[in-house]
Short mmCIF file of C-alpha atoms in Angstrom, two decimals:
data_model
loop_
_atom_site.label_atom_id
_atom_site.label_comp_id
_atom_site.label_asym_id
_atom_site.label_seq_id
_atom_site.Cartn_x
_atom_site.Cartn_y
_atom_site.Cartn_z
CA MET I 1 100.31 89.87 123.37
CA THR I 2 100.05 88.51 119.82
CA LEU I 3 97.27 89.68 117.44
CA LEU I 4 95.48 86.33 117.67
CA ASP I 5 95.48 86.57 121.45
CA ARG I 6 94.04 90.02 121.29
CA LEU I 7 91.24 89.03 118.70
CA ASN I 8 90.34 86.05 120.99
CA GLN I 9 90.12 88.32 123.97
CA ASP I 10 88.07 90.92 122.21
CA MET I 11 85.84 88.13 120.63
CA LYS I 12 84.94 87.03 124.01
CA GLN I 13 84.08 90.58 125.06
CA ALA I 14 82.01 91.10 121.94
CA MET I 15 80.09 88.01 122.74
CA LYS I 16 79.45 89.30 126.37
CA ASN I 17 78.26 92.59 124.94
CA LYS I 18 76.22 91.01 122.35
CA ASP I 19 78.10 93.26 119.73
CA LYS I 20 77.20 91.35 116.48
CA GLU I 21 79.07 93.51 114.12
CA THR I 22 82.47 93.54 116.11
CA LEU I 23 82.08 89.81 116.59
CA SER I 24 81.50 89.26 112.78
CA VAL I 25 84.62 91.51 111.82
CA ILE I 26 86.78 89.67 114.40
CA ARG I 27 85.63 86.17 113.07
CA MET I 28 86.54 87.25 109.58
CA VAL I 29 89.95 88.37 110.40
CA LYS I 30 90.60 85.16 112.50
CA ALA I 31 89.37 83.17 109.60
CA SER I 32 91.89 85.02 107.27
CA ILE I 33 94.69 84.41 109.76
CA GLN I 34 93.75 80.71 110.00
CA ASN I 35 93.30 80.29 106.23
CA GLU I 36 96.91 81.91 105.66
CA SER I 37 98.53 79.87 108.25
CA ILE I 38 97.04 76.64 106.80
CA LYS I 39 98.22 77.96 103.31
CA LEU I 40 101.75 78.49 104.67
CA GLY I 41 101.71 75.20 106.71
CA LYS I 42 102.51 76.95 109.85
CA ASP I 43 100.82 76.56 113.33
CA THR I 44 101.36 80.27 114.06
CA LEU I 45 102.10 83.29 111.89
CA SER I 46 104.71 86.06 112.60
CA GLU I 47 103.58 89.47 113.63
CA ASP I 48 104.62 90.67 110.18
CA GLU I 49 102.41 88.03 108.52
CA ASP I 50 99.63 88.86 110.74
CA LEU I 51 99.97 92.63 109.82
CA THR I 52 100.04 91.73 106.23
CA ILE I 53 96.58 89.87 106.62
CA LEU I 54 95.12 92.71 108.63
CA SER I 55 96.35 95.22 105.95
CA ARG I 56 94.81 93.10 103.21
CA GLU I 57 91.24 93.06 105.09
CA VAL I 58 91.52 96.93 105.43
CA LYS I 59 92.36 97.40 101.91
CA GLN I 60 89.50 95.08 100.75
CA ARG I 61 87.00 97.08 102.77
CA LYS I 62 88.39 100.45 101.59
CA ASP I 63 87.90 99.29 97.88
CA SER I 64 84.48 98.12 98.76
CA LEU I 65 83.64 101.20 100.52
CA GLN I 66 84.56 103.14 97.33
CA GLU I 67 82.40 101.04 95.13
CA PHE I 68 79.39 101.21 97.53
CA LYS I 69 79.73 105.17 97.59
CA ASN I 70 79.78 105.20 93.70
CA ALA I 71 76.70 102.89 93.59
CA GLY I 72 74.87 105.08 96.09
CA ARG I 73 74.50 102.21 98.70
CA GLU I 74 74.52 104.33 101.92
CA ASP I 75 73.44 101.19 104.08
CA LEU I 76 76.52 99.39 102.87
CA VAL I 77 78.76 102.44 103.14
CA GLU I 78 77.88 102.82 106.83
CA LYS I 79 78.44 99.17 107.57
CA THR I 80 81.80 99.19 105.80
CA GLU I 81 83.05 102.25 107.66
CA ASN I 82 82.07 100.78 110.92
CA GLU I 83 84.02 97.71 109.93
CA LEU I 84 87.08 99.63 109.05
CA ASP I 85 86.76 101.49 112.53
CA ILE I 86 86.88 98.06 114.16
CA LEU I 87 89.81 96.99 112.18
CA ALA I 88 91.77 100.17 112.69
CA GLN I 89 92.04 99.33 116.46
CA TYR I 90 94.36 96.36 115.55
CA LEU I 91 96.68 98.28 113.23
CA PRO I 92 99.71 99.98 114.42
CA LYS I 93 99.57 103.73 114.83
CA GLN I 94 99.24 105.40 111.32
CA LEU I 95 102.12 107.78 110.22
CA SER I 96 101.24 111.43 109.84
CA ASP I 97 101.73 112.89 106.44
CA GLU I 98 105.02 114.68 107.37
CA GLU I 99 106.42 111.55 108.89
CA LEU I 100 105.63 109.48 105.80
CA THR I 101 106.97 112.30 103.40
CA SER I 102 110.05 112.37 105.49
CA ILE I 103 110.67 108.48 105.18
CA ILE I 104 109.88 108.65 101.37
CA GLN I 105 112.40 111.40 100.82
CA GLU I 106 115.19 109.61 102.68
CA THR I 107 114.39 106.42 100.71
CA ILE I 108 114.55 108.40 97.46
CA LYS I 109 117.96 109.50 98.31
CA GLU I 110 118.92 105.92 99.44
CA VAL I 111 117.98 104.43 96.02
CA ASN I 112 119.34 107.45 94.17
CA ALA I 113 115.82 107.97 92.32
CA THR I 114 115.67 110.80 89.94
CA SER I 115 112.52 110.29 87.70
CA MET I 116 109.31 108.37 87.52
CA LYS I 117 111.01 105.41 86.02
CA ASP I 118 112.41 104.82 89.68
CA MET I 119 109.13 104.56 91.14
CA GLY I 120 109.21 100.87 91.50
CA LYS I 121 112.52 100.92 93.18
CA VAL I 122 111.21 103.60 95.76
CA MET I 123 107.88 101.89 96.42
CA GLY I 124 109.57 98.57 96.88
CA SER I 125 112.00 100.08 99.43
CA VAL I 126 109.32 102.20 101.28
CA MET I 127 106.49 99.65 101.73
CA PRO I 128 108.51 97.31 104.06
CA LYS I 129 109.49 100.39 106.21
CA VAL I 130 105.86 101.62 106.72
CA LYS I 131 103.99 98.21 106.68
CA GLY I 132 100.69 98.73 108.14
CA GLN I 133 101.50 102.30 109.17
CA ALA I 134 100.31 104.02 106.00
CA ASP I 135 97.92 103.49 103.15
CA GLY I 136 99.59 102.23 99.87
CA THR I 137 97.54 104.68 97.80
CA LYS I 138 98.73 107.63 99.93
CA ILE I 139 102.45 106.51 99.61
CA LYS I 140 102.13 106.18 95.89
CA GLN I 141 100.74 109.73 95.53
CA ILE I 142 103.60 111.19 97.64
CA VAL I 143 106.22 109.25 95.74
CA GLU I 144 104.92 110.41 92.40
CA GLN I 145 104.78 113.98 93.64
CA LYS I 146 108.40 113.79 94.93
CA LEU I 147 109.70 112.21 91.56
CA ARG I 148 108.24 114.67 89.22
#
């Protein structure tokens, strides 16, 4: 079942359950997918492209969440956390810190990285391997730690 099929199915269920928040999040994700397919001139997007859009939506909300926390807006913090919980249902299983560290160490060996100057090479090689399965910020922190 494609992401779009799942979103449509869950959207119908949210309508039946009168779950406005879930419905709103699903509609936003569907709109993003639709906009991207129009931009690329395709009828349907690949799973990889869907995952990219979903990851972008999650990242936007995480950034907003941090801003809301800094501004002391607890009402918006709670709403954004709920949206993140809803989006998490559509993401692939997240990698544990140990799995992520293992992948990063293998990649460092593959690209023969020795210093912080090689960070771009490592990040460029790691990101496609873990797409949607780990947060970019966490990946960056582990890579920096391993290259020091």
